[in-house]
PDB file of C-alpha atoms in Angstrom:
ATOM      1  CA  UNK A   1     -91.944  32.444 182.515  1.00 45.00           C
ATOM      2  CA  UNK A   2     -89.957  30.009 180.357  1.00 44.00           C
ATOM      3  CA  UNK A   3     -86.207  30.040 180.004  1.00 44.00           C
ATOM      4  CA  UNK A   4     -84.681  28.244 177.037  1.00 42.00           C
ATOM      5  CA  UNK A   5     -81.126  27.249 176.381  1.00 39.00           C
ATOM      6  CA  UNK A   6     -79.658  26.635 172.958  1.00 32.00           C
ATOM      7  CA  UNK A   7     -80.582  23.179 171.687  1.00 31.00           C
ATOM      8  CA  UNK A   8     -78.026  21.327 169.578  1.00 32.00           C
ATOM      9  CA  UNK A   9     -79.559  18.792 167.242  1.00 30.00           C
ATOM     10  CA  UNK A  10     -77.187  15.876 166.887  1.00 34.00           C
ATOM     11  CA  UNK A  11     -77.284  13.723 163.778  1.00 34.00           C
ATOM     12  CA  UNK A  12     -75.212  10.825 162.579  1.00 33.00           C
ATOM     13  CA  UNK A  13     -75.497   8.211 159.845  1.00 31.00           C
ATOM     14  CA  UNK A  14     -75.734  10.391 156.773  1.00 32.00           C
ATOM     15  CA  UNK A  15     -76.296  13.924 158.006  1.00 33.00           C
ATOM     16  CA  UNK A  16     -77.794  16.077 155.273  1.00 34.00           C
ATOM     17  CA  UNK A  17     -76.915  19.738 154.730  1.00 34.00           C
ATOM     18  CA  UNK A  18     -80.097  21.757 154.177  1.00 36.00           C
ATOM     19  CA  UNK A  19     -80.125  23.601 150.829  1.00 38.00           C
ATOM     20  CA  UNK A  20     -80.844  27.310 150.679  1.00 35.00           C
ATOM     21  CA  UNK A  21     -84.483  28.295 150.349  1.00 38.00           C
ATOM     22  CA  UNK A  22     -83.629  29.866 147.001  1.00 39.00           C
ATOM     23  CA  UNK A  23     -83.166  26.419 145.451  1.00 44.00           C
ATOM     24  CA  UNK A  24     -86.848  26.278 144.560  1.00 46.00           C
ATOM     25  CA  UNK A  25     -88.543  23.604 142.501  1.00 47.00           C
ATOM     26  CA  UNK A  26     -89.352  24.143 138.818  1.00 49.00           C
ATOM     27  CA  UNK A  27     -92.690  25.846 138.246  1.00 53.00           C
ATOM     28  CA  UNK A  28     -95.564  24.000 136.634  1.00 65.00           C
ATOM     29  CA  UNK A  29     -95.928  20.927 138.815  1.00 82.00           C
ATOM     30  CA  UNK A  30     -97.682  20.403 142.132  1.00 93.00           C
ATOM     31  CA  UNK A  31     -96.153  17.599 144.152  1.00 97.00           C
ATOM     32  CA  UNK A  32     -98.484  15.534 146.338  1.00 97.00           C
ATOM     33  CA  UNK A  33     -97.327  14.525 149.813  1.00 97.00           C
ATOM     34  CA  UNK A  34     -99.406  12.203 151.969  1.00 97.00           C
ATOM     35  CA  UNK A  35     -99.122  12.724 155.724  1.00 96.00           C
ATOM     36  CA  UNK A  36    -100.264   9.796 157.867  1.00 95.00           C
ATOM     37  CA  UNK A  37    -100.856  10.992 161.440  1.00 92.00           C
ATOM     38  CA  UNK A  38    -101.280   8.788 164.480  1.00 89.00           C
ATOM     39  CA  UNK A  39    -103.041  11.215 166.800  1.00 82.00           C
ATOM     40  CA  UNK A  40    -104.174  14.806 167.097  1.00 69.00           C
ATOM     41  CA  UNK A  41    -103.959  17.285 169.954  1.00 64.00           C
ATOM     42  CA  UNK A  42    -100.360  17.888 170.984  1.00 62.00           C
ATOM     43  CA  UNK A  43     -99.074  16.412 167.701  1.00 73.00           C
ATOM     44  CA  UNK A  44    -100.662  19.235 165.665  1.00 75.00           C
ATOM     45  CA  UNK A  45     -97.865  21.817 166.209  1.00 76.00           C
ATOM     46  CA  UNK A  46     -95.294  19.098 165.568  1.00 82.00           C
ATOM     47  CA  UNK A  47     -96.858  18.151 162.232  1.00 85.00           C
ATOM     48  CA  UNK A  48     -97.064  21.834 161.294  1.00 87.00           C
ATOM     49  CA  UNK A  49     -93.259  21.852 161.230  1.00 92.00           C
ATOM     50  CA  UNK A  50     -93.256  19.709 158.079  1.00 93.00           C
ATOM     51  CA  UNK A  51     -94.836  22.270 155.710  1.00 93.00           C
ATOM     52  CA  UNK A  52     -92.649  24.920 157.350  1.00 94.00           C
ATOM     53  CA  UNK A  53     -89.575  22.908 156.435  1.00 95.00           C
ATOM     54  CA  UNK A  54     -90.883  22.400 152.910  1.00 96.00           C
ATOM     55  CA  UNK A  55     -91.453  26.141 152.501  1.00 96.00           C
ATOM     56  CA  UNK A  56     -87.812  26.719 153.407  1.00 96.00           C
ATOM     57  CA  UNK A  57     -86.916  24.472 150.477  1.00 96.00           C
ATOM     58  CA  UNK A  58     -89.152  26.219 147.946  1.00 96.00           C
ATOM     59  CA  UNK A  59     -92.384  24.211 148.231  1.00 96.00           C
ATOM     60  CA  UNK A  60     -95.600  26.074 148.968  1.00 94.00           C
ATOM     61  CA  UNK A  61     -99.108  24.705 149.375  1.00 93.00           C
ATOM     62  CA  UNK A  62    -101.446  26.087 146.740  1.00 91.00           C
ATOM     63  CA  UNK A  63     -98.597  26.586 144.274  1.00 94.00           C
ATOM     64  CA  UNK A  64     -96.313  23.583 143.810  1.00 96.00           C
ATOM     65  CA  UNK A  65     -97.360  21.452 146.792  1.00 96.00           C
ATOM     66  CA  UNK A  66    -100.459  19.561 147.932  1.00 96.00           C
ATOM     67  CA  UNK A  67    -100.479  17.840 151.337  1.00 95.00           C
ATOM     68  CA  UNK A  68    -103.074  15.114 151.857  1.00 95.00           C
ATOM     69  CA  UNK A  69    -103.565  14.501 155.569  1.00 94.00           C
ATOM     70  CA  UNK A  70    -105.125  11.518 157.337  1.00 93.00           C
ATOM     71  CA  UNK A  71    -105.083  10.815 161.070  1.00 92.00           C
ATOM     72  CA  UNK A  72    -105.970   7.711 163.074  1.00 92.00           C
ATOM     73  CA  UNK A  73    -106.982   9.870 166.083  1.00 89.00           C
ATOM     74  CA  UNK A  74    -105.079   7.547 168.400  1.00 85.00           C
ATOM     75  CA  UNK A  75    -106.802   4.407 167.051  1.00 90.00           C
ATOM     76  CA  UNK A  76    -103.841   2.543 165.620  1.00 92.00           C
ATOM     77  CA  UNK A  77    -105.963  -0.177 164.045  1.00 94.00           C
ATOM     78  CA  UNK A  78    -107.179   2.458 161.554  1.00 96.00           C
ATOM     79  CA  UNK A  79    -103.679   3.181 160.233  1.00 96.00           C
ATOM     80  CA  UNK A  80    -103.461   0.440 157.542  1.00 97.00           C
ATOM     81  CA  UNK A  81    -106.692   1.568 155.860  1.00 98.00           C
ATOM     82  CA  UNK A  82    -105.690   5.237 156.030  1.00 97.00           C
ATOM     83  CA  UNK A  83    -102.298   4.451 154.506  1.00 98.00           C
ATOM     84  CA  UNK A  84    -104.026   2.644 151.637  1.00 98.00           C
ATOM     85  CA  UNK A  85    -106.287   5.685 151.144  1.00 97.00           C
ATOM     86  CA  UNK A  86    -103.265   7.962 150.792  1.00 98.00           C
ATOM     87  CA  UNK A  87    -101.532   5.576 148.384  1.00 97.00           C
ATOM     88  CA  UNK A  88    -104.673   5.599 146.246  1.00 97.00           C
ATOM     89  CA  UNK A  89    -104.403   9.374 145.850  1.00 96.00           C
ATOM     90  CA  UNK A  90    -101.298   8.926 143.678  1.00 94.00           C
ATOM     91  CA  UNK A  91     -99.045  10.773 146.080  1.00 97.00           C
ATOM     92  CA  UNK A  92     -95.362  11.313 145.341  1.00 98.00           C
ATOM     93  CA  UNK A  93     -94.183  10.696 148.915  1.00 98.00           C
ATOM     94  CA  UNK A  94     -95.856   9.216 151.995  1.00 98.00           C
ATOM     95  CA  UNK A  95     -94.766  10.708 155.331  1.00 97.00           C
ATOM     96  CA  UNK A  96     -95.515   9.213 158.729  1.00 96.00           C
ATOM     97  CA  UNK A  97     -93.942   8.711 162.160  1.00 94.00           C
ATOM     98  CA  UNK A  98     -93.798   6.210 165.009  1.00 93.00           C
ATOM     99  CA  UNK A  99     -93.638   2.425 164.754  1.00 93.00           C
ATOM    100  CA  UNK A 100     -97.383   1.898 164.076  1.00 94.00           C
ATOM    101  CA  UNK A 101     -97.372   4.491 161.287  1.00 95.00           C
ATOM    102  CA  UNK A 102     -94.185   3.157 159.707  1.00 96.00           C
ATOM    103  CA  UNK A 103     -95.465  -0.419 159.682  1.00 97.00           C
ATOM    104  CA  UNK A 104     -98.791   0.680 158.150  1.00 97.00           C
ATOM    105  CA  UNK A 105     -96.946   2.596 155.424  1.00 98.00           C
ATOM    106  CA  UNK A 106     -94.667  -0.352 154.707  1.00 97.00           C
ATOM    107  CA  UNK A 107     -97.688  -2.619 154.365  1.00 97.00           C
ATOM    108  CA  UNK A 108     -99.517  -0.176 152.082  1.00 98.00           C
ATOM    109  CA  UNK A 109     -96.819   0.314 149.423  1.00 97.00           C
ATOM    110  CA  UNK A 110     -93.498  -1.047 148.233  1.00 96.00           C
ATOM    111  CA  UNK A 111     -93.116   1.485 145.414  1.00 97.00           C
ATOM    112  CA  UNK A 112     -94.117   4.953 146.667  1.00 98.00           C
ATOM    113  CA  UNK A 113     -91.272   6.556 148.668  1.00 98.00           C
ATOM    114  CA  UNK A 114     -91.920   6.640 152.421  1.00 98.00           C
ATOM    115  CA  UNK A 115     -90.288   9.101 154.815  1.00 98.00           C
ATOM    116  CA  UNK A 116     -90.572   8.121 158.484  1.00 97.00           C
ATOM    117  CA  UNK A 117     -90.074  11.483 160.205  1.00 96.00           C
ATOM    118  CA  UNK A 118     -89.251   9.809 163.527  1.00 95.00           C
ATOM    119  CA  UNK A 119     -89.296   6.254 164.838  1.00 95.00           C
ATOM    120  CA  UNK A 120     -87.939   4.589 167.956  1.00 90.00           C
ATOM    121  CA  UNK A 121     -85.923   1.821 166.285  1.00 89.00           C
ATOM    122  CA  UNK A 122     -86.514   1.176 162.584  1.00 93.00           C
ATOM    123  CA  UNK A 123     -84.464  -2.020 162.443  1.00 93.00           C
ATOM    124  CA  UNK A 124     -85.874  -3.627 165.593  1.00 89.00           C
ATOM    125  CA  UNK A 125     -89.407  -2.797 164.420  1.00 90.00           C
ATOM    126  CA  UNK A 126     -88.776  -4.539 161.091  1.00 93.00           C
ATOM    127  CA  UNK A 127     -89.261  -1.377 159.035  1.00 96.00           C
ATOM    128  CA  UNK A 128     -85.848  -1.552 157.320  1.00 96.00           C
ATOM    129  CA  UNK A 129     -83.007  -4.098 157.477  1.00 95.00           C
ATOM    130  CA  UNK A 130     -80.280  -1.481 157.967  1.00 95.00           C
ATOM    131  CA  UNK A 131     -80.027   2.172 158.954  1.00 95.00           C
ATOM    132  CA  UNK A 132     -77.022   2.891 156.746  1.00 95.00           C
ATOM    133  CA  UNK A 133     -78.496   1.019 153.766  1.00 94.00           C
ATOM    134  CA  UNK A 134     -82.317   0.897 154.027  1.00 95.00           C
ATOM    135  CA  UNK A 135     -82.444  -0.721 150.595  1.00 91.00           C
ATOM    136  CA  UNK A 136     -86.199  -0.281 150.164  1.00 92.00           C
ATOM    137  CA  UNK A 137     -88.693   2.505 149.577  1.00 97.00           C
ATOM    138  CA  UNK A 138     -88.338   3.779 153.176  1.00 98.00           C
ATOM    139  CA  UNK A 139     -85.979   6.230 154.867  1.00 98.00           C
ATOM    140  CA  UNK A 140     -86.152   8.799 157.673  1.00 97.00           C
ATOM    141  CA  UNK A 141     -84.901   9.518 161.184  1.00 97.00           C
ATOM    142  CA  UNK A 142     -84.816   7.442 164.320  1.00 95.00           C
ATOM    143  CA  UNK A 143     -83.839   7.627 167.974  1.00 93.00           C
ATOM    144  CA  UNK A 144     -83.190   4.908 170.526  1.00 89.00           C
ATOM    145  CA  UNK A 145     -86.605   4.673 172.158  1.00 92.00           C
ATOM    146  CA  UNK A 146     -85.661   2.027 174.757  1.00 92.00           C
ATOM    147  CA  UNK A 147     -82.686   4.156 175.789  1.00 93.00           C
ATOM    148  CA  UNK A 148     -84.927   7.225 176.146  1.00 94.00           C
ATOM    149  CA  UNK A 149     -87.385   5.374 178.384  1.00 96.00           C
ATOM    150  CA  UNK A 150     -84.575   4.105 180.592  1.00 96.00           C
ATOM    151  CA  UNK A 151     -83.134   7.612 180.831  1.00 96.00           C
ATOM    152  CA  UNK A 152     -86.530   8.954 181.893  1.00 97.00           C
ATOM    153  CA  UNK A 153     -86.367   6.762 184.996  1.00 97.00           C
ATOM    154  CA  UNK A 154     -82.902   8.127 185.794  1.00 96.00           C
ATOM    155  CA  UNK A 155     -83.979  11.756 185.298  1.00 97.00           C
ATOM    156  CA  UNK A 156     -87.053  11.233 187.473  1.00 96.00           C
ATOM    157  CA  UNK A 157     -84.977   9.739 190.261  1.00 95.00           C
ATOM    158  CA  UNK A 158     -82.431  12.561 189.972  1.00 95.00           C
ATOM    159  CA  UNK A 159     -85.235  15.075 190.475  1.00 96.00           C
ATOM    160  CA  UNK A 160     -86.685  13.367 193.535  1.00 93.00           C
ATOM    161  CA  UNK A 161     -85.320  11.362 196.426  1.00 81.00           C
ATOM    162  CA  UNK A 162     -85.990   8.053 198.159  1.00 85.00           C
ATOM    163  CA  UNK A 163     -88.050   6.515 195.360  1.00 93.00           C
ATOM    164  CA  UNK A 164     -88.696   2.820 195.796  1.00 95.00           C
ATOM    165  CA  UNK A 165     -91.528   2.316 193.272  1.00 96.00           C
ATOM    166  CA  UNK A 166     -91.830   3.960 189.842  1.00 97.00           C
ATOM    167  CA  UNK A 167     -94.638   3.203 187.386  1.00 97.00           C
ATOM    168  CA  UNK A 168     -94.698   3.471 183.610  1.00 98.00           C
ATOM    169  CA  UNK A 169     -97.954   4.523 181.959  1.00 98.00           C
ATOM    170  CA  UNK A 170     -98.029   3.134 178.417  1.00 97.00           C
ATOM    171  CA  UNK A 171    -100.254   2.209 175.491  1.00 95.00           C
ATOM    172  CA  UNK A 172    -100.030  -1.567 174.870  1.00 94.00           C
ATOM    173  CA  UNK A 173    -101.179  -1.070 171.263  1.00 91.00           C
ATOM    174  CA  UNK A 174     -97.775   0.428 170.430  1.00 91.00           C
ATOM    175  CA  UNK A 175     -95.355  -2.408 169.522  1.00 90.00           C
ATOM    176  CA  UNK A 176     -92.310  -0.266 170.319  1.00 89.00           C
ATOM    177  CA  UNK A 177     -93.090  -0.651 174.035  1.00 93.00           C
ATOM    178  CA  UNK A 178     -91.917  -4.267 174.196  1.00 91.00           C
ATOM    179  CA  UNK A 179     -88.170  -3.543 173.874  1.00 91.00           C
ATOM    180  CA  UNK A 180     -88.624  -0.319 175.855  1.00 94.00           C
ATOM    181  CA  UNK A 181     -90.113  -2.176 178.821  1.00 96.00           C
ATOM    182  CA  UNK A 182     -87.176  -4.581 178.789  1.00 95.00           C
ATOM    183  CA  UNK A 183     -84.699  -1.695 178.970  1.00 96.00           C
ATOM    184  CA  UNK A 184     -86.738  -0.003 181.686  1.00 97.00           C
ATOM    185  CA  UNK A 185     -86.735  -3.173 183.784  1.00 97.00           C
ATOM    186  CA  UNK A 186     -82.948  -3.382 183.442  1.00 97.00           C
ATOM    187  CA  UNK A 187     -82.596   0.279 184.437  1.00 97.00           C
ATOM    188  CA  UNK A 188     -84.926  -0.168 187.398  1.00 97.00           C
ATOM    189  CA  UNK A 189     -82.944  -3.146 188.681  1.00 97.00           C
ATOM    190  CA  UNK A 190     -79.701  -1.193 188.348  1.00 96.00           C
ATOM    191  CA  UNK A 191     -81.197   1.725 190.291  1.00 95.00           C
ATOM    192  CA  UNK A 192     -82.762  -0.621 192.869  1.00 96.00           C
ATOM    193  CA  UNK A 193     -86.304   0.579 192.220  1.00 96.00           C
ATOM    194  CA  UNK A 194     -89.475  -1.417 191.513  1.00 97.00           C
ATOM    195  CA  UNK A 195     -91.028  -0.773 188.085  1.00 97.00           C
ATOM    196  CA  UNK A 196     -94.811  -1.041 187.871  1.00 97.00           C
ATOM    197  CA  UNK A 197     -96.462  -1.424 184.448  1.00 97.00           C
ATOM    198  CA  UNK A 198     -99.760   0.447 184.038  1.00 97.00           C
ATOM    199  CA  UNK A 199    -101.690   0.285 180.733  1.00 97.00           C
ATOM    200  CA  UNK A 200    -103.954   2.891 179.128  1.00 96.00           C
ATOM    201  CA  UNK A 201    -105.728   2.029 175.878  1.00 93.00           C
ATOM    202  CA  UNK A 202    -108.063   5.044 175.776  1.00 91.00           C
ATOM    203  CA  UNK A 203    -108.758   8.363 177.527  1.00 92.00           C
ATOM    204  CA  UNK A 204    -111.277   6.650 179.793  1.00 95.00           C
ATOM    205  CA  UNK A 205    -108.409   4.605 181.281  1.00 96.00           C
ATOM    206  CA  UNK A 206    -106.361   7.510 182.651  1.00 97.00           C
ATOM    207  CA  UNK A 207    -108.141   8.065 185.968  1.00 95.00           C
ATOM    208  CA  UNK A 208    -108.205   4.348 186.726  1.00 96.00           C
ATOM    209  CA  UNK A 209    -104.553   3.993 185.720  1.00 96.00           C
ATOM    210  CA  UNK A 210    -103.387   6.615 188.189  1.00 95.00           C
ATOM    211  CA  UNK A 211    -105.696   5.169 190.823  1.00 94.00           C
ATOM    212  CA  UNK A 212    -103.983   1.806 190.250  1.00 94.00           C
ATOM    213  CA  UNK A 213    -100.620   3.487 190.852  1.00 94.00           C
ATOM    214  CA  UNK A 214    -101.889   4.762 194.186  1.00 90.00           C
ATOM    215  CA  UNK A 215    -103.232   1.341 195.139  1.00 92.00           C
ATOM    216  CA  UNK A 216     -99.835  -0.187 194.391  1.00 93.00           C
ATOM    217  CA  UNK A 217     -98.129   2.586 196.354  1.00 93.00           C
ATOM    218  CA  UNK A 218     -96.456   4.007 193.270  1.00 93.00           C
ATOM    219  CA  UNK A 219     -94.465   7.127 194.122  1.00 96.00           C
ATOM    220  CA  UNK A 220     -93.868   8.553 190.643  1.00 97.00           C
ATOM    221  CA  UNK A 221     -94.393   7.590 187.004  1.00 98.00           C
ATOM    222  CA  UNK A 222     -92.885   7.729 183.535  1.00 98.00           C
ATOM    223  CA  UNK A 223     -95.210   8.610 180.663  1.00 98.00           C
ATOM    224  CA  UNK A 224     -94.396   6.529 177.604  1.00 96.00           C
ATOM    225  CA  UNK A 225     -93.432   8.283 174.384  1.00 91.00           C
ATOM    226  CA  UNK A 226     -96.589   7.461 172.422  1.00 91.00           C
ATOM    227  CA  UNK A 227     -98.617   9.651 170.006  1.00 88.00           C
ATOM    228  CA  UNK A 228    -101.947   8.710 171.600  1.00 90.00           C
ATOM    229  CA  UNK A 229    -100.697   9.531 175.101  1.00 93.00           C
ATOM    230  CA  UNK A 230     -99.086  12.759 173.878  1.00 90.00           C
ATOM    231  CA  UNK A 231    -102.460  13.922 172.574  1.00 89.00           C
ATOM    232  CA  UNK A 232    -103.794  13.839 176.152  1.00 93.00           C
ATOM    233  CA  UNK A 233    -100.882  15.326 178.091  1.00 94.00           C
ATOM    234  CA  UNK A 234    -103.060  18.010 179.669  1.00 95.00           C
ATOM    235  CA  UNK A 235    -105.444  15.484 181.202  1.00 96.00           C
ATOM    236  CA  UNK A 236    -102.633  13.231 182.406  1.00 97.00           C
ATOM    237  CA  UNK A 237    -100.717  16.159 183.932  1.00 97.00           C
ATOM    238  CA  UNK A 238    -103.842  17.269 185.810  1.00 97.00           C
ATOM    239  CA  UNK A 239    -104.388  13.778 187.203  1.00 97.00           C
ATOM    240  CA  UNK A 240    -100.723  13.579 188.226  1.00 97.00           C
ATOM    241  CA  UNK A 241    -101.064  16.886 190.077  1.00 96.00           C
ATOM    242  CA  UNK A 242    -104.285  15.733 191.753  1.00 95.00           C
ATOM    243  CA  UNK A 243    -102.548  12.642 193.106  1.00 95.00           C
ATOM    244  CA  UNK A 244     -99.321  14.548 193.801  1.00 95.00           C
ATOM    245  CA  UNK A 245     -97.235  12.221 191.658  1.00 96.00           C
ATOM    246  CA  UNK A 246     -93.897  13.402 190.212  1.00 97.00           C
ATOM    247  CA  UNK A 247     -93.759  12.385 186.561  1.00 98.00           C
ATOM    248  CA  UNK A 248     -91.760  12.704 183.368  1.00 98.00           C
ATOM    249  CA  UNK A 249     -92.864  12.793 179.726  1.00 97.00           C
ATOM    250  CA  UNK A 250     -91.846  15.025 176.818  1.00 95.00           C
ATOM    251  CA  UNK A 251     -91.633  18.823 176.412  1.00 93.00           C
ATOM    252  CA  UNK A 252     -95.385  19.177 175.805  1.00 92.00           C
ATOM    253  CA  UNK A 253     -96.102  17.196 178.963  1.00 96.00           C
ATOM    254  CA  UNK A 254     -93.904  19.422 181.118  1.00 97.00           C
ATOM    255  CA  UNK A 255     -95.440  22.521 179.554  1.00 95.00           C
ATOM    256  CA  UNK A 256     -98.906  21.102 180.343  1.00 95.00           C
ATOM    257  CA  UNK A 257     -97.991  20.781 184.035  1.00 97.00           C
ATOM    258  CA  UNK A 258     -95.960  17.605 184.317  1.00 98.00           C
ATOM    259  CA  UNK A 259     -92.834  17.818 186.449  1.00 98.00           C
ATOM    260  CA  UNK A 260     -90.293  16.902 183.771  1.00 98.00           C
ATOM    261  CA  UNK A 261     -89.913  16.572 180.033  1.00 98.00           C
ATOM    262  CA  UNK A 262     -87.154  14.479 178.480  1.00 97.00           C
ATOM    263  CA  UNK A 263     -87.341  13.728 174.765  1.00 95.00           C
ATOM    264  CA  UNK A 264     -86.122  14.586 171.284  1.00 94.00           C
ATOM    265  CA  UNK A 265     -87.025  17.934 169.714  1.00 92.00           C
ATOM    266  CA  UNK A 266     -89.862  16.734 167.482  1.00 90.00           C
ATOM    267  CA  UNK A 267     -90.596  19.984 165.632  1.00 90.00           C
ATOM    268  CA  UNK A 268     -86.947  20.117 164.545  1.00 93.00           C
ATOM    269  CA  UNK A 269     -87.076  16.491 163.424  1.00 93.00           C
ATOM    270  CA  UNK A 270     -90.183  17.102 161.324  1.00 93.00           C
ATOM    271  CA  UNK A 271     -88.600  20.169 159.727  1.00 94.00           C
ATOM    272  CA  UNK A 272     -85.665  17.974 158.747  1.00 94.00           C
ATOM    273  CA  UNK A 273     -88.029  15.402 157.241  1.00 96.00           C
ATOM    274  CA  UNK A 274     -88.572  17.996 154.515  1.00 97.00           C
ATOM    275  CA  UNK A 275     -84.939  17.472 153.454  1.00 97.00           C
ATOM    276  CA  UNK A 276     -85.656  13.798 152.728  1.00 98.00           C
ATOM    277  CA  UNK A 277     -88.776  14.731 150.770  1.00 98.00           C
ATOM    278  CA  UNK A 278     -86.859  17.306 148.734  1.00 97.00           C
ATOM    279  CA  UNK A 279     -84.118  14.840 147.835  1.00 97.00           C
ATOM    280  CA  UNK A 280     -86.655  12.202 146.808  1.00 98.00           C
ATOM    281  CA  UNK A 281     -88.640  14.643 144.652  1.00 97.00           C
ATOM    282  CA  UNK A 282     -85.355  15.559 142.947  1.00 96.00           C
ATOM    283  CA  UNK A 283     -84.738  11.919 142.052  1.00 96.00           C
ATOM    284  CA  UNK A 284     -83.011  10.258 145.027  1.00 97.00           C
ATOM    285  CA  UNK A 285     -84.047   6.716 145.934  1.00 97.00           C
ATOM    286  CA  UNK A 286     -85.154   6.253 149.570  1.00 97.00           C
ATOM    287  CA  UNK A 287     -83.161   3.042 149.843  1.00 95.00           C
ATOM    288  CA  UNK A 288     -79.976   4.993 149.116  1.00 96.00           C
ATOM    289  CA  UNK A 289     -80.653   7.604 151.827  1.00 97.00           C
ATOM    290  CA  UNK A 290     -79.353   6.431 155.237  1.00 97.00           C
ATOM    291  CA  UNK A 291     -81.555   6.858 158.277  1.00 97.00           C
ATOM    292  CA  UNK A 292     -80.436   9.783 160.409  1.00 96.00           C
ATOM    293  CA  UNK A 293     -79.841   9.068 164.086  1.00 94.00           C
ATOM    294  CA  UNK A 294     -81.216  11.661 166.515  1.00 93.00           C
ATOM    295  CA  UNK A 295     -78.788  11.313 169.413  1.00 86.00           C
ATOM    296  CA  UNK A 296     -79.613  14.317 171.576  1.00 88.00           C
ATOM    297  CA  UNK A 297     -82.444  14.562 174.109  1.00 93.00           C
ATOM    298  CA  UNK A 298     -83.709  17.795 175.649  1.00 96.00           C
ATOM    299  CA  UNK A 299     -84.583  18.263 179.317  1.00 97.00           C
ATOM    300  CA  UNK A 300     -87.450  20.501 180.488  1.00 98.00           C
ATOM    301  CA  UNK A 301     -88.114  21.188 184.181  1.00 98.00           C
ATOM    302  CA  UNK A 302     -91.360  22.682 185.462  1.00 98.00           C
ATOM    303  CA  UNK A 303     -90.408  24.485 188.673  1.00 98.00           C
ATOM    304  CA  UNK A 304     -94.014  25.559 189.268  1.00 97.00           C
ATOM    305  CA  UNK A 305     -95.006  21.901 189.467  1.00 98.00           C
ATOM    306  CA  UNK A 306     -91.977  21.080 191.616  1.00 98.00           C
ATOM    307  CA  UNK A 307     -93.039  23.766 194.101  1.00 97.00           C
ATOM    308  CA  UNK A 308     -96.613  22.459 194.173  1.00 97.00           C
ATOM    309  CA  UNK A 309     -95.272  18.965 194.917  1.00 96.00           C
ATOM    310  CA  UNK A 310     -92.958  20.285 197.624  1.00 95.00           C
ATOM    311  CA  UNK A 311     -89.850  19.243 195.692  1.00 96.00           C
ATOM    312  CA  UNK A 312     -86.524  21.017 195.443  1.00 96.00           C
ATOM    313  CA  UNK A 313     -84.846  20.206 192.141  1.00 97.00           C
ATOM    314  CA  UNK A 314     -81.100  19.626 192.660  1.00 96.00           C
ATOM    315  CA  UNK A 315     -78.848  22.307 191.112  1.00 96.00           C
ATOM    316  CA  UNK A 316     -76.960  19.543 189.266  1.00 95.00           C
ATOM    317  CA  UNK A 317     -80.153  18.792 187.315  1.00 96.00           C
ATOM    318  CA  UNK A 318     -81.125  22.420 186.791  1.00 97.00           C
ATOM    319  CA  UNK A 319     -77.860  23.204 185.011  1.00 97.00           C
ATOM    320  CA  UNK A 320     -78.585  20.408 182.525  1.00 96.00           C
ATOM    321  CA  UNK A 321     -81.996  21.800 181.568  1.00 97.00           C
ATOM    322  CA  UNK A 322     -82.695  23.077 178.053  1.00 96.00           C
ATOM    323  CA  UNK A 323     -85.842  24.795 179.324  1.00 96.00           C
ATOM    324  CA  UNK A 324     -86.986  25.833 182.804  1.00 97.00           C
ATOM    325  CA  UNK A 325     -90.632  26.727 183.435  1.00 97.00           C
ATOM    326  CA  UNK A 326     -91.050  29.092 186.396  1.00 93.00           C
TER     327      UNK A 326
END
């Protein structure tokens, strides 16, 4: 059974009020939106939130909306070519997410509006020079990815006790990991815990990665916030259970059997991306639309997994949970 608490979605830097669904678009034109995906699997229900948000604003596929979809299937080196494909389809707006997707979109076009549904740090990644004044053809939403990864260590340690060594399982092909690893190292030093870096470039690496944790006497691990890794949360959660390793990822990871989930509410973020698209189709320039800052993370606790690991989650952490899986 799952228990959910009300989730408040915090936004700053140019919060947009969603128009009523009745404010539909003029009949007679079908707008073309290109959606550049990084992975499949667990990202599918997240991406489905975008057309849902567009429907709320009066856009409907088959009537006044066409969505062209391309996915890299976790192979980030394919993103630039896929972005060029979408640009060649004469789309009105290009939508993507994550640092690799945003950089591929930026490289593919300087004229077609780009909406980055969610990115870890748009300025640090070189996507835009300023959140308040993007000043280019790109806008969207961001969260502080390094901060999230540091917080995941704290949440993991709050859920367990006597941890001396915590690993981070990450995809080195994602450039957003460099600043995140720096923040995680700082957090680990503050908490007096050793941080072990374990890489996974493909699904075939998962078993060996967790075996490496065991060899290095890792006691728990943080799953990096990466589209490729998110598309394999079920496999990773099973391996974590097999090796009896407490771990933390996002909501989907906890629902797949991981101990904890700590992340932004991605479906809500993608629904809000529709607001950017609507404004752009009505004439707004992306460079004039400030990036929105997602400043609220949600906590999910899987008590079934905690019981299997022989852990008792402290009441102080339980009361903070947005969702409890029993």
